[in-house]
Amino acid sequence: DIQMTQSPSTLSAFVGDRVTITCRASQSISIWLAWYQQKLGKPPKLLMYKTSSLESGVPSRFSGSGSGTEFTLTISSLQPDDFATYYCQQYSTSSPAFGQGTKVEIQ
Amino acid sequence: EEQLVESGGVVVQPGGSLRLSCAASGFSVDYYTMHWVRQAPGKGLEWVSLLSWDGVTTRYAASVRGRFAISRDNSRNSLYLQMHSLTTEDTALYFCAKDKQQLLMEHYFDYWGQATLVTVSS
């Protein structure tokens, strides 16, 4: 099974900061990666798929890049609504797998 | 509007069984691969199982294989998860989710339910 590892686990930042979250796969997943945002008590929300395709309605300050085994999610200017936990998820195989999550906190 | 509503979560003793339901509206479950994803208290997301759009393929996480069974009822437009031999490790919120793309096997999820809580405890 493919393992997904995110870093950092927790990130403290200010409103307006540029923020980058890294996701690494244990083997190549090509570009088959999605990102989700989850707020406390809510289901995850799809942000990005196929590494860099923005889901409808998601602000353009979110962007994704990478291929193979290393991927990043970048928030160009952190907004108050962005404080949440972010998960990457591979769908290269028939058994999807999530990273462990990155919590973005207010500094 | 697409919607998923889970039900069936309760407190159950270790070794017990339970069936979760997920009622879909706004789309047909036989056009989309459907999934169960769980989240233990304070922990991350764990994919559990899928049922392909054509009803042919099922897949399970290693942690539940042989104990859980996914199924659907097209006439009720609903997805199910039958769970047996439950342990405390199965305590979690259980979400159902749908693939964004219909009639494909690209498993990323655009709609999620609000989840149902399964607690395994004596």
CSV table of C-alpha atoms in Angstrom, one decimal:
chain,number,residue,atom,x,y,z
A,1,ASP,CA,0.0,0.0,0.0
A,2,ILE,CA,1.1,3.6,-0.7
A,3,GLN,CA,1.9,5.6,2.4
A,4,MET,CA,1.4,9.4,2.5
A,5,THR,CA,3.4,11.6,4.8
A,6,GLN,CA,2.7,15.3,5.3
A,7,SER,CA,4.9,17.9,6.8
A,8,PRO,CA,4.8,19.8,9.0
A,9,SER,CA,2.1,18.3,11.3
A,10,THR,CA,1.3,21.7,12.8
A,11,LEU,CA,2.0,25.1,11.3
A,12,SER,CA,1.6,28.4,13.1
A,13,ALA,CA,1.2,31.5,10.8
A,14,PHE,CA,-0.1,35.0,10.6
A,15,VAL,CA,-2.9,36.3,8.4
A,16,GLY,CA,-1.3,37.3,5.2
A,17,ASP,CA,1.5,34.8,5.3
A,18,ARG,CA,2.4,32.5,2.4
A,19,VAL,CA,2.0,29.0,3.7
A,20,THR,CA,3.3,25.7,2.1
A,21,ILE,CA,2.4,22.2,3.1
A,22,THR,CA,4.3,19.2,1.8
A,23,CYS,CA,3.0,15.7,1.0
A,24,ARG,CA,5.3,12.8,0.1
A,25,ALA,CA,4.2,9.4,-1.3
A,26,SER,CA,6.1,6.2,-0.5
A,27,GLN,CA,6.1,5.5,-4.3
A,28,SER,CA,5.2,7.4,-7.4
A,29,ILE,CA,1.6,8.4,-7.8
A,30,SER,CA,2.1,10.5,-10.9
A,31,ILE,CA,-0.2,13.5,-10.5
A,32,TRP,CA,-3.1,11.6,-8.8
A,33,LEU,CA,-3.2,13.7,-5.7
A,34,ALA,CA,-6.1,15.6,-4.0
A,35,TRP,CA,-6.1,18.1,-1.1
A,36,TYR,CA,-8.9,18.6,1.5
A,37,GLN,CA,-9.6,21.2,4.2
A,38,GLN,CA,-11.3,20.1,7.3
A,39,LYS,CA,-12.7,22.4,10.0
A,40,LEU,CA,-13.6,21.1,13.5
A,41,GLY,CA,-16.8,19.1,13.5
A,42,LYS,CA,-17.2,19.3,9.7
A,43,PRO,CA,-16.6,16.9,6.9
A,44,PRO,CA,-13.6,17.4,4.7
A,45,LYS,CA,-13.9,19.8,1.8
A,46,LEU,CA,-12.2,19.1,-1.6
A,47,LEU,CA,-9.8,21.9,-2.5
A,48,MET,CA,-7.7,20.4,-5.3
A,49,TYR,CA,-7.5,17.3,-7.5
A,50,LYS,CA,-5.1,16.0,-10.1
A,51,THR,CA,-2.3,17.8,-8.1
A,52,SER,CA,-3.2,21.3,-9.3
A,53,SER,CA,-6.8,21.5,-10.5
A,54,LEU,CA,-8.8,23.8,-8.3
A,55,GLU,CA,-12.2,22.6,-7.2
A,56,SER,CA,-15.1,24.9,-8.2
A,57,GLY,CA,-15.6,27.7,-5.6
A,58,VAL,CA,-12.2,27.4,-4.0
A,59,PRO,CA,-10.3,30.7,-3.8
A,60,SER,CA,-7.4,31.2,-6.2
A,61,ARG,CA,-5.0,31.8,-3.3
A,62,PHE,CA,-4.8,28.0,-3.0
A,63,SER,CA,-2.5,26.3,-5.5
A,64,GLY,CA,-0.9,22.8,-5.8
A,65,SER,CA,2.1,21.5,-7.5
A,66,GLY,CA,4.3,18.4,-7.8
A,67,SER,CA,4.5,15.0,-9.4
A,68,GLY,CA,5.8,11.5,-8.6
A,69,THR,CA,6.4,11.4,-4.9
A,70,GLU,CA,6.6,15.0,-3.7
A,71,PHE,CA,3.7,17.5,-3.7
A,72,THR,CA,2.9,20.9,-2.2
A,73,LEU,CA,-0.2,22.9,-1.3
A,74,THR,CA,0.4,26.6,-1.1
A,75,ILE,CA,-1.8,29.3,0.3
A,76,SER,CA,-0.5,32.6,-1.1
A,77,SER,CA,-2.0,34.9,1.5
A,78,LEU,CA,-3.5,33.2,4.6
A,79,GLN,CA,-6.9,34.3,5.5
A,80,PRO,CA,-8.8,33.9,8.8
A,81,ASP,CA,-11.1,31.3,7.1
A,82,ASP,CA,-8.1,29.2,6.2
A,83,PHE,CA,-7.2,28.1,9.7
A,84,ALA,CA,-8.1,24.4,9.6
A,85,THR,CA,-6.5,21.0,9.1
A,86,TYR,CA,-5.4,20.0,5.6
A,87,TYR,CA,-5.1,16.5,4.2
A,88,CYS,CA,-3.5,15.1,1.0
A,89,GLN,CA,-4.9,12.0,-0.5
A,90,GLN,CA,-3.5,9.7,-3.3
A,91,TYR,CA,-5.8,8.0,-5.8
A,92,SER,CA,-3.2,6.4,-7.9
A,93,THR,CA,-4.3,2.9,-6.7
A,94,SER,CA,-7.7,1.4,-6.0
A,95,SER,CA,-7.0,1.9,-2.3
A,96,PRO,CA,-7.0,5.6,-1.6
A,97,ALA,CA,-4.8,6.8,1.2
A,98,PHE,CA,-4.6,10.1,3.2
A,99,GLY,CA,-1.8,11.8,4.8
A,100,GLN,CA,-1.9,12.3,8.5
A,101,GLY,CA,-2.9,16.0,8.2
A,102,THR,CA,-1.4,19.4,8.8
A,103,LYS,CA,-3.1,21.7,11.3
A,104,VAL,CA,-2.7,25.4,10.4
A,105,GLU,CA,-3.0,27.5,13.5
A,106,ILE,CA,-3.1,31.3,14.1
A,107,GLN,CA,0.1,32.6,15.4
B,1,GLU,CA,-28.2,19.5,-4.7
B,2,GLU,CA,-26.2,16.4,-3.9
B,3,GLN,CA,-26.5,15.3,-0.3
B,4,LEU,CA,-25.4,12.3,1.8
B,5,VAL,CA,-26.9,11.5,5.2
B,6,GLU,CA,-25.3,8.7,7.4
B,7,SER,CA,-27.1,6.9,10.1
B,8,GLY,CA,-26.8,3.8,12.3
B,9,GLY,CA,-23.9,4.8,14.6
B,10,VAL,CA,-24.4,3.6,18.2
B,11,VAL,CA,-22.5,2.4,21.2
B,12,VAL,CA,-21.7,-1.3,20.7
B,13,GLN,CA,-19.7,-3.9,22.7
B,14,PRO,CA,-16.4,-5.3,21.5
B,15,GLY,CA,-17.1,-8.3,19.2
B,16,GLY,CA,-20.5,-6.9,18.2
B,17,SER,CA,-21.9,-6.0,14.8
B,18,LEU,CA,-23.5,-3.0,13.3
B,19,ARG,CA,-24.8,-1.7,9.9
B,20,LEU,CA,-24.3,1.8,8.8
B,21,SER,CA,-26.5,3.5,6.2
B,22,CYS,CA,-25.9,6.4,3.9
B,23,ALA,CA,-28.9,7.9,2.1
B,24,ALA,CA,-28.0,9.8,-1.1
B,25,SER,CA,-30.0,12.5,-2.8
B,26,GLY,CA,-29.4,14.7,-5.8
B,27,PHE,CA,-27.6,12.0,-7.7
B,28,SER,CA,-27.8,8.2,-8.3
B,29,VAL,CA,-25.4,5.9,-6.4
B,30,ASP,CA,-25.2,3.6,-9.4
B,31,TYR,CA,-23.4,6.3,-11.4
B,32,TYR,CA,-20.7,7.0,-8.9
B,33,THR,CA,-18.2,4.9,-6.9
B,34,MET,CA,-19.0,5.4,-3.3
B,35,HIS,CA,-16.8,5.2,-0.2
B,36,TRP,CA,-16.7,4.9,3.5
B,37,VAL,CA,-14.0,7.0,5.3
B,38,ARG,CA,-13.5,7.1,9.1
B,39,GLN,CA,-11.9,9.4,11.6
B,40,ALA,CA,-11.1,8.2,15.1
B,41,PRO,CA,-11.5,10.9,17.8
B,42,GLY,CA,-8.9,13.6,17.4
B,43,LYS,CA,-7.2,11.6,14.6
B,44,GLY,CA,-6.8,11.8,10.8
B,45,LEU,CA,-8.8,10.4,7.9
B,46,GLU,CA,-8.7,6.7,7.1
B,47,TRP,CA,-10.2,5.3,3.9
B,48,VAL,CA,-12.2,2.2,4.7
B,49,SER,CA,-14.0,0.8,1.7
B,50,LEU,CA,-15.3,1.4,-1.8
B,51,LEU,CA,-18.1,0.1,-4.0
B,52,SER,CA,-17.6,0.8,-7.7
B,53,TRP,CA,-20.3,2.6,-9.7
B,54,ASP,CA,-21.1,-0.6,-11.6
B,55,GLY,CA,-21.5,-2.6,-8.4
B,56,VAL,CA,-18.8,-5.0,-9.5
B,57,THR,CA,-15.7,-4.0,-7.5
B,58,THR,CA,-15.3,-3.7,-3.7
B,59,ARG,CA,-12.1,-2.7,-1.9
B,60,TYR,CA,-11.3,-2.6,1.8
B,61,ALA,CA,-8.5,-1.2,3.9
B,62,ALA,CA,-6.4,-3.9,5.4
B,63,SER,CA,-7.6,-2.9,8.9
B,64,VAL,CA,-11.2,-4.0,8.1
B,65,ARG,CA,-10.8,-6.6,5.4
B,66,GLY,CA,-12.8,-9.7,6.3
B,67,ARG,CA,-14.8,-8.0,8.9
B,68,PHE,CA,-16.6,-5.2,7.0
B,69,ALA,CA,-18.8,-5.5,3.9
B,70,ILE,CA,-20.0,-2.6,1.7
B,71,SER,CA,-23.2,-2.8,-0.3
B,72,ARG,CA,-25.9,-0.6,-1.8
B,73,ASP,CA,-29.6,-0.6,-2.7
B,74,ASN,CA,-30.2,1.2,-5.9
B,75,SER,CA,-34.0,1.4,-5.3
B,76,ARG,CA,-33.3,3.3,-2.0
B,77,ASN,CA,-30.4,5.2,-3.5
B,78,SER,CA,-28.4,4.2,-0.4
B,79,LEU,CA,-25.0,2.8,0.6
B,80,TYR,CA,-24.3,0.5,3.5
B,81,LEU,CA,-21.5,-0.8,5.6
B,82,GLN,CA,-22.0,-4.0,7.5
B,83,MET,CA,-19.4,-4.3,10.4
B,84,HIS,CA,-18.6,-7.4,12.3
B,85,SER,CA,-16.1,-8.3,15.1
B,86,LEU,CA,-15.8,-4.7,16.2
B,87,THR,CA,-12.9,-3.7,18.4
B,88,THR,CA,-12.2,-0.5,20.2
B,89,GLU,CA,-9.9,0.4,17.2
B,90,ASP,CA,-13.1,0.8,15.1
B,91,THR,CA,-14.4,3.7,17.3
B,92,ALA,CA,-14.7,6.6,14.9
B,93,LEU,CA,-16.8,9.0,13.0
B,94,TYR,CA,-17.8,7.2,9.7
B,95,PHE,CA,-18.3,9.3,6.7
B,96,CYS,CA,-19.7,8.3,3.4
B,97,ALA,CA,-18.4,10.1,0.3
B,98,LYS,CA,-18.8,10.0,-3.4
B,99,ASP,CA,-16.3,10.2,-6.2
B,100,LYS,CA,-16.3,13.5,-8.0
B,101,GLN,CA,-16.2,11.9,-11.5
B,102,GLN,CA,-19.1,9.6,-12.5
B,103,LEU,CA,-18.5,6.2,-14.3
B,104,LEU,CA,-14.8,6.4,-13.6
B,105,MET,CA,-12.4,4.9,-11.0
B,106,GLU,CA,-10.7,8.1,-9.9
B,107,HIS,CA,-11.2,8.1,-6.2
B,108,TYR,CA,-11.3,11.6,-4.8
B,109,PHE,CA,-14.3,12.9,-3.1
B,110,ASP,CA,-16.4,16.0,-3.7
B,111,TYR,CA,-19.4,15.3,-1.4
B,112,TRP,CA,-19.3,13.9,2.1
B,113,GLY,CA,-21.9,13.3,4.6
B,114,GLN,CA,-21.9,14.7,8.2
B,115,ALA,CA,-20.8,11.3,9.6
B,116,THR,CA,-22.3,8.9,12.1
B,117,LEU,CA,-20.4,8.0,15.3
B,118,VAL,CA,-19.6,4.4,16.1
B,119,THR,CA,-18.3,3.8,19.6
B,120,VAL,CA,-17.0,0.4,20.5
B,121,SER,CA,-16.9,0.0,24.3
B,122,SER,CA,-17.8,-2.4,27.0
